[in-house]
Amino acid sequence: MSRGRQPPLVTGISPKEGISWTKVTIRGENLGTGPSDLIGLTICGHNCLLTAEWISASKIVCRVGQDKNDKGDIIVTTKSGGKGTSTVFFKLLKPDKIGILDQSAVWVEEMNYFGNRTDRNKVISPLSQRAANPLGIEIDKLKIQNQEIEPLFPGMSGDFNSEKFSATWYLIANHSTASFEQLKVAANNLRKQASKKNEGNVAYVKGGLSTFFEAQDALAAIHQKLEVDGTEKVEGSMTQKLEKVLKSASTTADTLFQEVLGRKDKADSTRNALNVLQRFKFLFNLPLNIEKNILKGDYDIVINDYEKAKSLFGKTEVQVFKKVYAEVETRIEALRSLLLDKLLETPSTLHDQKRYIRYLSDLHAPGDPAWQCIGAQHKWIVQLMHSCKEGYVKELKGIPLLQSPLLEMDSDGRPSPLGRLSQNASLQRGSSFQSGRNDTWRCKTPHQVTFVDKLTKVVVGQLPNFWKLWISYVNGSLFSETAEKSGQIEKSKKNARQRQNDFKKMIQEIMQSLVKLIRGALLPFSLEEGELKHYGGWESKSELSGPWLAHVVQTVRLTNESFTALEIPNDMLQTIQDLILDLRLCCVIVTLQHTTEEVKRLADKEDWVVDNEGLTSLPSQFEQCVIQSLQSLKGVLDCKPGEASIFQQQKIQDDVCCLCINIIQGFIDSLEYLSTKSSNADTMHISLDVSSPDLFGSIHEDITISPEKRLLIVLSNCSYIERHTLLNIAEHFEKHSFQGVKKITRASTDSLKDLDSRLFETYIEIKADPIVGSLEPGIYAGYFDWKDCQTPTGVRNYLKEALVNIIAVHAEVFAVSKELVPRVMARIVEAVGDELCRLMHCVSSFSRNGALQARLELYALRDAIAVYLTNESKSSFKQAVEALPQLPSGSDKKLLEELLNEFKSSMHLQLTCFQPPSSISMKT
């Protein structure tokens, strides 16, 4: 018949040797599927099945059989696997005999060492007297062990009280070093003991002779009377006489020995009481020992002694034992209360909590101490969080609060991240402002940030032990992994399954309290009005800056990572994930808003110092400000495992996009402000930001800058920002995963172009109007009349003055930005061309000399500024020339050409600025 399981295999036994009835633990493989499957268990050939207790397929507990000096296998037999094998052995030892006065570490089954005979004139039987050294000579100090001699005398014994006593064994074991003379002395001692023994036997018999003779005399008298009288009357009288004699003898004996017998009975009672006290001294001393061990904290000893007393005297019917055991129970009940108080005491370590739970379990405390401890820890953690908030709120209101040094130092002694952030912030707030005061007066850690750091430190410090205590409660590891505790483990697991929902609510309450306390400090608008009263209370109106919010985000992230490492289910941590998302979004919004304010303040830092490209430092400062702001958000924008992108909602994308546009629009407004503010504002401006590194740097050396130059510088900056800065900022927006970058770029470009157009028109208006306005008065100066004028001798002064004014504009623009020259000059030329065209068309008629003069001046101006002519200006000059009469003869044309060459020659130096750079270099 085939079996479905492998045969049992014993691989270990503990202990490996012992006397009979020793409790052993057998470990191995395939030791059965249950108690009913175990059908055989032998140790050293003895059947131990009756005492066997099946624990699991790898563990059996039992007691070994009768004592016998042998060593053998441990064989387990099961229904499913059959007879097994063993890889280990057990040695069964024979216990040494222990005398009545010998000390022993184990409980000894006592024998009736004392007789109960109280007859007078009786002596103890010589057989009950056992000499410790029958030979009367010195016993060897180094005795030979019985195990070494036993093989030489099979079936014999060296004990002289044994029926199988061997004298040779005894001599070898106890007197192997004795000399012959000593053995002769020993033989004489044995002879003397034998003679004394005989005398003792005779004395033993003599002690009963009196009674024997009295009985004989009485019987003889009875027989004599019966023989003489032979009647029933005599028999009756003799019987009465005998009874009278015996009664008299008994009365006399009682009278003589009553006092002696009374003392003997009292001595026997005392001896028996002392014997009881000695035998049960463990119980009688137990109440006092319990108190001593409790004071010393040796709870394990107390529990072991209580278990022993309970097993021995828990069900006793002896009144004395009941009374003493009741005292023991009273002290154990007090110990249960003490341990429960220590268990529920906070704060405490996880090790102490587990220890007290095991103690209470071993003491069979009522209820469920482990669950009581979990409930107490939950309440304490929640209370600790609210106490932390109340402390910081009081400090914010002006009530002093003692700060723990743990807030400023890490566990390894280094400054905490909070301290490092505060220090870095103070260093970044401008080292150019020299002051004797410490930097902390300008940059102090906000109370809300310190509170969040402390709060998370408290929760991270307490929740792991709270969670581990629950895990130990669930898997039953709060109790020892032994057979005696297996029932407690199963009971603990059952209770844990029933209370899973309750514990989940505890964890959720802790998480919600943590999240709402942080929201109350940093995001009060996210709480309801009723929740604000419980979790809020912060009256600080100052808003946290972006770096502090980024620090808070990092702190909460580390807290969430700590909870995740504990393998807490994600559904319990969802509230923290939502908090992190809201904090990240708030950090982005606040950072962008602060960036807008910083960008607006950049106008105060404009020094109007132009580089070779016609730019000031303002565009670079603007770009760096935006880039640094985005870089500070990199850690916040990056998504950690389990986190969602803050741009997943369209509304958030639109809001962030508007904030980004506001940043650029704020800078554009600053440019417009710079282009229009008066010179008086420049000379009197001082920055009001005391934390700015340029506290006195706003009073610049160049205080005479003209409005026209200011416009040119701003126009040059606008051109550069459109072509470079906006593109670089857009690239960084895309790098940091911002949405709607094209929309931001398009809106910013349109706004910048609009500003550029308005500023350009303003500058052209300032520069072109005087030039255009001087043309008509210059033409008709000296009552000049086109109908009546002399033969032309050259270009008149009004045109030269106009050219000089145009050259001045060119020089002014060229000094600021070469790139602006063509754009400005083209518009100036257009304005002049339009005015000349208008003036020519307003002339009713030209004389021959007037037409020649007008054509000379138009050609001279057109050729001088030819490089800046546009289609519109060309059309204006063409229409102006068409309004003039044609030259009638070749002499007029020749004169016109000569006068033009003369003009160009005389004005060559001035007109050089109107030539392309390539032609200038070739001529030089």
PDB file of C-alpha atoms in Angstrom, residues 46-211:
ATOM      1  CA  HIS A  46      10.345   3.009  25.607  1.00  0.00           C
ATOM      2  CA  ASN A  47       6.841   3.788  24.425  1.00  0.00           C
ATOM      3  CA  CYS A  48       6.153   7.493  25.006  1.00  0.00           C
ATOM      4  CA  LEU A  49       2.937   7.839  23.034  1.00  0.00           C
ATOM      5  CA  LEU A  50       0.771   8.397  26.126  1.00  0.00           C
ATOM      6  CA  THR A  51       2.647  11.585  27.054  1.00  0.00           C
ATOM      7  CA  ALA A  52       3.112  12.815  23.482  1.00  0.00           C
ATOM      8  CA  GLU A  53       1.590  16.184  22.467  1.00  0.00           C
ATOM      9  CA  TRP A  54       1.546  16.895  18.716  1.00  0.00           C
ATOM     10  CA  ILE A  55       2.263  20.575  17.984  1.00  0.00           C
ATOM     11  CA  SER A  56       2.930  20.679  14.260  1.00  0.00           C
ATOM     12  CA  ALA A  57       4.335  18.588  11.436  1.00  0.00           C
ATOM     13  CA  SER A  58       7.806  19.557  12.612  1.00  0.00           C
ATOM     14  CA  LYS A  59       7.400  19.544  16.418  1.00  0.00           C
ATOM     15  CA  ILE A  60       6.272  17.071  19.127  1.00  0.00           C
ATOM     16  CA  VAL A  61       6.547  17.443  22.923  1.00  0.00           C
ATOM     17  CA  CYS A  62       6.567  14.391  25.243  1.00  0.00           C
ATOM     18  CA  ARG A  63       8.139  12.833  28.356  1.00  0.00           C
ATOM     19  CA  VAL A  64      10.628   9.972  28.266  1.00  0.00           C
ATOM     20  CA  GLY A  65       9.859   6.576  29.791  1.00  0.00           C
ATOM     21  CA  GLN A  66      11.266   4.568  32.682  1.00  0.00           C
ATOM     22  CA  ASP A  67      14.796   5.104  33.894  1.00  0.00           C
ATOM     23  CA  LYS A  68      17.445   2.957  32.315  1.00  0.00           C
ATOM     24  CA  ASN A  69      21.049   3.688  31.484  1.00  0.00           C
ATOM     25  CA  ASP A  70      20.940   3.408  27.722  1.00  0.00           C
ATOM     26  CA  LYS A  71      21.158   5.484  24.546  1.00  0.00           C
ATOM     27  CA  GLY A  72      18.891   5.039  21.576  1.00  0.00           C
ATOM     28  CA  ASP A  73      16.931   6.429  18.648  1.00  0.00           C
ATOM     29  CA  ILE A  74      13.758   8.474  18.605  1.00  0.00           C
ATOM     30  CA  ILE A  75      11.274   6.718  16.348  1.00  0.00           C
ATOM     31  CA  VAL A  76       8.028   8.393  15.251  1.00  0.00           C
ATOM     32  CA  THR A  77       5.273   6.391  13.547  1.00  0.00           C
ATOM     33  CA  THR A  78       2.349   8.001  11.721  1.00  0.00           C
ATOM     34  CA  LYS A  79      -0.611   6.736   9.765  1.00  0.00           C
ATOM     35  CA  SER A  80       0.270   8.804   6.736  1.00  0.00           C
ATOM     36  CA  GLY A  81       4.023   8.147   6.621  1.00  0.00           C
ATOM     37  CA  GLY A  82       4.563   4.937   8.518  1.00  0.00           C
ATOM     38  CA  LYS A  83       7.554   4.248  10.737  1.00  0.00           C
ATOM     39  CA  GLY A  84      10.232   6.918  10.588  1.00  0.00           C
ATOM     40  CA  THR A  85      13.933   7.244  11.241  1.00  0.00           C
ATOM     41  CA  SER A  86      16.149   9.432  13.411  1.00  0.00           C
ATOM     42  CA  THR A  87      19.439  11.225  12.834  1.00  0.00           C
ATOM     43  CA  VAL A  88      19.933  12.016  16.537  1.00  0.00           C
ATOM     44  CA  PHE A  89      20.042   9.997  19.785  1.00  0.00           C
ATOM     45  CA  PHE A  90      18.787  10.441  23.329  1.00  0.00           C
ATOM     46  CA  LYS A  91      20.664   9.221  26.379  1.00  0.00           C
ATOM     47  CA  LEU A  92      18.460   8.037  29.254  1.00  0.00           C
ATOM     48  CA  LEU A  93      20.218   8.500  32.592  1.00  0.00           C
ATOM     49  CA  LYS A  94      19.562   6.692  35.873  1.00  0.00           C
ATOM     50  CA  PRO A  95      19.036   9.220  38.679  1.00  0.00           C
ATOM     51  CA  ASP A  96      21.329   9.118  41.692  1.00  0.00           C
ATOM     52  CA  LYS A  97      19.686   8.344  45.013  1.00  0.00           C
ATOM     53  CA  ILE A  98      19.255  11.405  47.194  1.00  0.00           C
ATOM     54  CA  GLY A  99      19.340  11.136  50.970  1.00  0.00           C
ATOM     55  CA  ILE A 100      16.861  12.787  53.281  1.00  0.00           C
ATOM     56  CA  LEU A 101      19.342  15.526  54.204  1.00  0.00           C
ATOM     57  CA  ASP A 102      20.953  15.941  50.762  1.00  0.00           C
ATOM     58  CA  GLN A 103      20.336  19.154  48.837  1.00  0.00           C
ATOM     59  CA  SER A 104      18.675  18.814  45.454  1.00  0.00           C
ATOM     60  CA  ALA A 105      17.758  21.205  42.612  1.00  0.00           C
ATOM     61  CA  VAL A 106      14.701  19.132  41.674  1.00  0.00           C
ATOM     62  CA  TRP A 107      11.627  17.960  43.538  1.00  0.00           C
ATOM     63  CA  VAL A 108      12.220  14.611  45.189  1.00  0.00           C
ATOM     64  CA  GLU A 109       9.432  12.167  45.868  1.00  0.00           C
ATOM     65  CA  GLU A 110       9.740  11.727  49.640  1.00  0.00           C
ATOM     66  CA  MET A 111       9.660   8.370  51.375  1.00  0.00           C
ATOM     67  CA  ASN A 112       8.289   7.574  54.813  1.00  0.00           C
ATOM     68  CA  TYR A 113      11.566   7.945  56.671  1.00  0.00           C
ATOM     69  CA  PHE A 114       9.964   8.052  60.125  1.00  0.00           C
ATOM     70  CA  GLY A 115       8.004   5.258  61.847  1.00  0.00           C
ATOM     71  CA  ASN A 116       4.688   5.896  63.476  1.00  0.00           C
ATOM     72  CA  ARG A 117       5.088   3.392  66.313  1.00  0.00           C
ATOM     73  CA  THR A 118       4.495   4.869  69.713  1.00  0.00           C
ATOM     74  CA  ASP A 119       4.665   1.683  71.802  1.00  0.00           C
ATOM     75  CA  ARG A 120       6.782   2.023  74.783  1.00  0.00           C
ATOM     76  CA  ASN A 121       9.862  -0.114  75.424  1.00  0.00           C
ATOM     77  CA  LYS A 122      10.220  -0.495  71.605  1.00  0.00           C
ATOM     78  CA  VAL A 123      13.428   0.274  69.768  1.00  0.00           C
ATOM     79  CA  ILE A 124      13.950   0.916  66.059  1.00  0.00           C
ATOM     80  CA  SER A 125      14.662  -2.157  64.005  1.00  0.00           C
ATOM     81  CA  PRO A 126      18.355  -2.576  63.189  1.00  0.00           C
ATOM     82  CA  LEU A 127      17.439  -3.077  59.543  1.00  0.00           C
ATOM     83  CA  SER A 128      16.404   0.581  59.323  1.00  0.00           C
ATOM     84  CA  GLN A 129      19.835   1.763  60.410  1.00  0.00           C
ATOM     85  CA  ARG A 130      22.093   2.233  57.363  1.00  0.00           C
ATOM     86  CA  ALA A 131      25.743   3.141  57.990  1.00  0.00           C
ATOM     87  CA  ALA A 132      27.203   5.674  55.533  1.00  0.00           C
ATOM     88  CA  ASN A 133      30.679   4.028  55.771  1.00  0.00           C
ATOM     89  CA  PRO A 134      30.325   0.376  56.898  1.00  0.00           C
ATOM     90  CA  LEU A 135      34.083  -0.314  56.751  1.00  0.00           C
ATOM     91  CA  GLY A 136      34.959   2.636  58.966  1.00  0.00           C
ATOM     92  CA  ILE A 137      38.030   3.657  56.941  1.00  0.00           C
ATOM     93  CA  GLU A 138      38.599   6.726  54.760  1.00  0.00           C
ATOM     94  CA  ILE A 139      36.833   6.734  51.421  1.00  0.00           C
ATOM     95  CA  ASP A 140      38.811   7.738  48.327  1.00  0.00           C
ATOM     96  CA  LYS A 141      38.404  11.332  47.323  1.00  0.00           C
ATOM     97  CA  LEU A 142      38.714  10.498  43.641  1.00  0.00           C
ATOM     98  CA  LYS A 143      36.138   7.780  43.367  1.00  0.00           C
ATOM     99  CA  ILE A 144      35.840   5.626  40.266  1.00  0.00           C
ATOM    100  CA  GLN A 145      32.553   6.224  38.519  1.00  0.00           C
ATOM    101  CA  ASN A 146      29.958   3.457  38.465  1.00  0.00           C
ATOM    102  CA  GLN A 147      29.716   3.727  34.661  1.00  0.00           C
ATOM    103  CA  GLU A 148      33.311   2.540  34.370  1.00  0.00           C
ATOM    104  CA  ILE A 149      32.858  -0.450  36.718  1.00  0.00           C
ATOM    105  CA  GLU A 150      29.411  -1.565  35.556  1.00  0.00           C
ATOM    106  CA  PRO A 151      30.658  -3.531  32.483  1.00  0.00           C
ATOM    107  CA  LEU A 152      32.929  -5.649  34.812  1.00  0.00           C
ATOM    108  CA  PHE A 153      30.047  -6.796  37.022  1.00  0.00           C
ATOM    109  CA  PRO A 154      26.979  -7.286  34.858  1.00  0.00           C
ATOM    110  CA  GLY A 155      23.787  -7.534  36.842  1.00  0.00           C
ATOM    111  CA  MET A 156      25.493  -6.557  40.127  1.00  0.00           C
ATOM    112  CA  SER A 157      25.544  -3.337  42.176  1.00  0.00           C
ATOM    113  CA  GLY A 158      27.997  -1.482  44.396  1.00  0.00           C
ATOM    114  CA  ASP A 159      25.228  -0.354  46.776  1.00  0.00           C
ATOM    115  CA  PHE A 160      25.513  -2.364  50.014  1.00  0.00           C
ATOM    116  CA  ASN A 161      21.750  -1.970  50.546  1.00  0.00           C
ATOM    117  CA  SER A 162      21.007  -3.656  47.219  1.00  0.00           C
ATOM    118  CA  GLU A 163      20.037  -7.304  46.957  1.00  0.00           C
ATOM    119  CA  LYS A 164      22.650  -7.701  44.197  1.00  0.00           C
ATOM    120  CA  PHE A 165      25.438  -6.163  46.264  1.00  0.00           C
ATOM    121  CA  SER A 166      28.996  -6.953  45.090  1.00  0.00           C
ATOM    122  CA  ALA A 167      31.719  -6.418  47.712  1.00  0.00           C
ATOM    123  CA  THR A 168      34.449  -6.307  45.059  1.00  0.00           C
ATOM    124  CA  TRP A 169      32.611  -3.541  43.184  1.00  0.00           C
ATOM    125  CA  TYR A 170      32.208  -1.602  46.446  1.00  0.00           C
ATOM    126  CA  LEU A 171      35.915  -1.872  47.331  1.00  0.00           C
ATOM    127  CA  ILE A 172      37.037  -0.857  43.819  1.00  0.00           C
ATOM    128  CA  ALA A 173      34.670   2.089  43.767  1.00  0.00           C
ATOM    129  CA  ASN A 174      35.372   3.440  47.279  1.00  0.00           C
ATOM    130  CA  HIS A 175      38.663   2.017  48.579  1.00  0.00           C
ATOM    131  CA  SER A 176      40.801   1.279  45.537  1.00  0.00           C
ATOM    132  CA  THR A 177      43.816   3.034  47.126  1.00  0.00           C
ATOM    133  CA  ALA A 178      43.458   1.445  50.631  1.00  0.00           C
ATOM    134  CA  SER A 179      46.427  -0.531  51.992  1.00  0.00           C
ATOM    135  CA  PHE A 180      46.292  -4.062  53.371  1.00  0.00           C
ATOM    136  CA  GLU A 181      46.534  -2.807  56.943  1.00  0.00           C
ATOM    137  CA  GLN A 182      43.583  -0.517  56.333  1.00  0.00           C
ATOM    138  CA  LEU A 183      41.568  -3.433  54.951  1.00  0.00           C
ATOM    139  CA  LYS A 184      42.379  -5.478  58.109  1.00  0.00           C
ATOM    140  CA  VAL A 185      41.085  -2.607  60.235  1.00  0.00           C
ATOM    141  CA  ALA A 186      37.980  -2.528  58.045  1.00  0.00           C
ATOM    142  CA  ALA A 187      37.431  -6.276  58.655  1.00  0.00           C
ATOM    143  CA  ASN A 188      37.622  -5.779  62.438  1.00  0.00           C
ATOM    144  CA  ASN A 189      35.117  -2.935  62.160  1.00  0.00           C
ATOM    145  CA  LEU A 190      32.708  -5.194  60.292  1.00  0.00           C
ATOM    146  CA  ARG A 191      33.030  -7.865  63.050  1.00  0.00           C
ATOM    147  CA  LYS A 192      32.260  -5.291  65.737  1.00  0.00           C
ATOM    148  CA  GLN A 193      29.244  -4.053  63.802  1.00  0.00           C
ATOM    149  CA  ALA A 194      28.009  -7.617  63.427  1.00  0.00           C
ATOM    150  CA  SER A 195      28.286  -8.259  67.158  1.00  0.00           C
ATOM    151  CA  LYS A 196      26.468  -5.022  67.926  1.00  0.00           C
ATOM    152  CA  LYS A 197      23.786  -6.038  65.500  1.00  0.00           C
ATOM    153  CA  ASN A 198      23.266  -9.301  67.327  1.00  0.00           C
ATOM    154  CA  GLU A 199      23.111  -7.482  70.620  1.00  0.00           C
ATOM    155  CA  GLY A 200      20.608  -5.155  69.062  1.00  0.00           C
ATOM    156  CA  ASN A 201      18.449  -8.080  68.041  1.00  0.00           C
ATOM    157  CA  VAL A 202      18.544  -9.504  71.580  1.00  0.00           C
ATOM    158  CA  ALA A 203      17.694  -6.122  73.088  1.00  0.00           C
ATOM    159  CA  TYR A 204      14.912  -5.793  70.566  1.00  0.00           C
ATOM    160  CA  VAL A 205      13.438  -9.092  71.820  1.00  0.00           C
ATOM    161  CA  LYS A 206      14.060  -8.243  75.511  1.00  0.00           C
ATOM    162  CA  GLY A 207      12.011  -5.101  75.179  1.00  0.00           C
ATOM    163  CA  GLY A 208       8.869  -7.256  74.754  1.00  0.00           C
ATOM    164  CA  LEU A 209       9.562  -9.942  77.414  1.00  0.00           C
ATOM    165  CA  SER A 210       7.493  -8.293  80.196  1.00  0.00           C
ATOM    166  CA  THR A 211       4.391  -8.210  78.110  1.00  0.00           C
TER     167      THR A 211
END
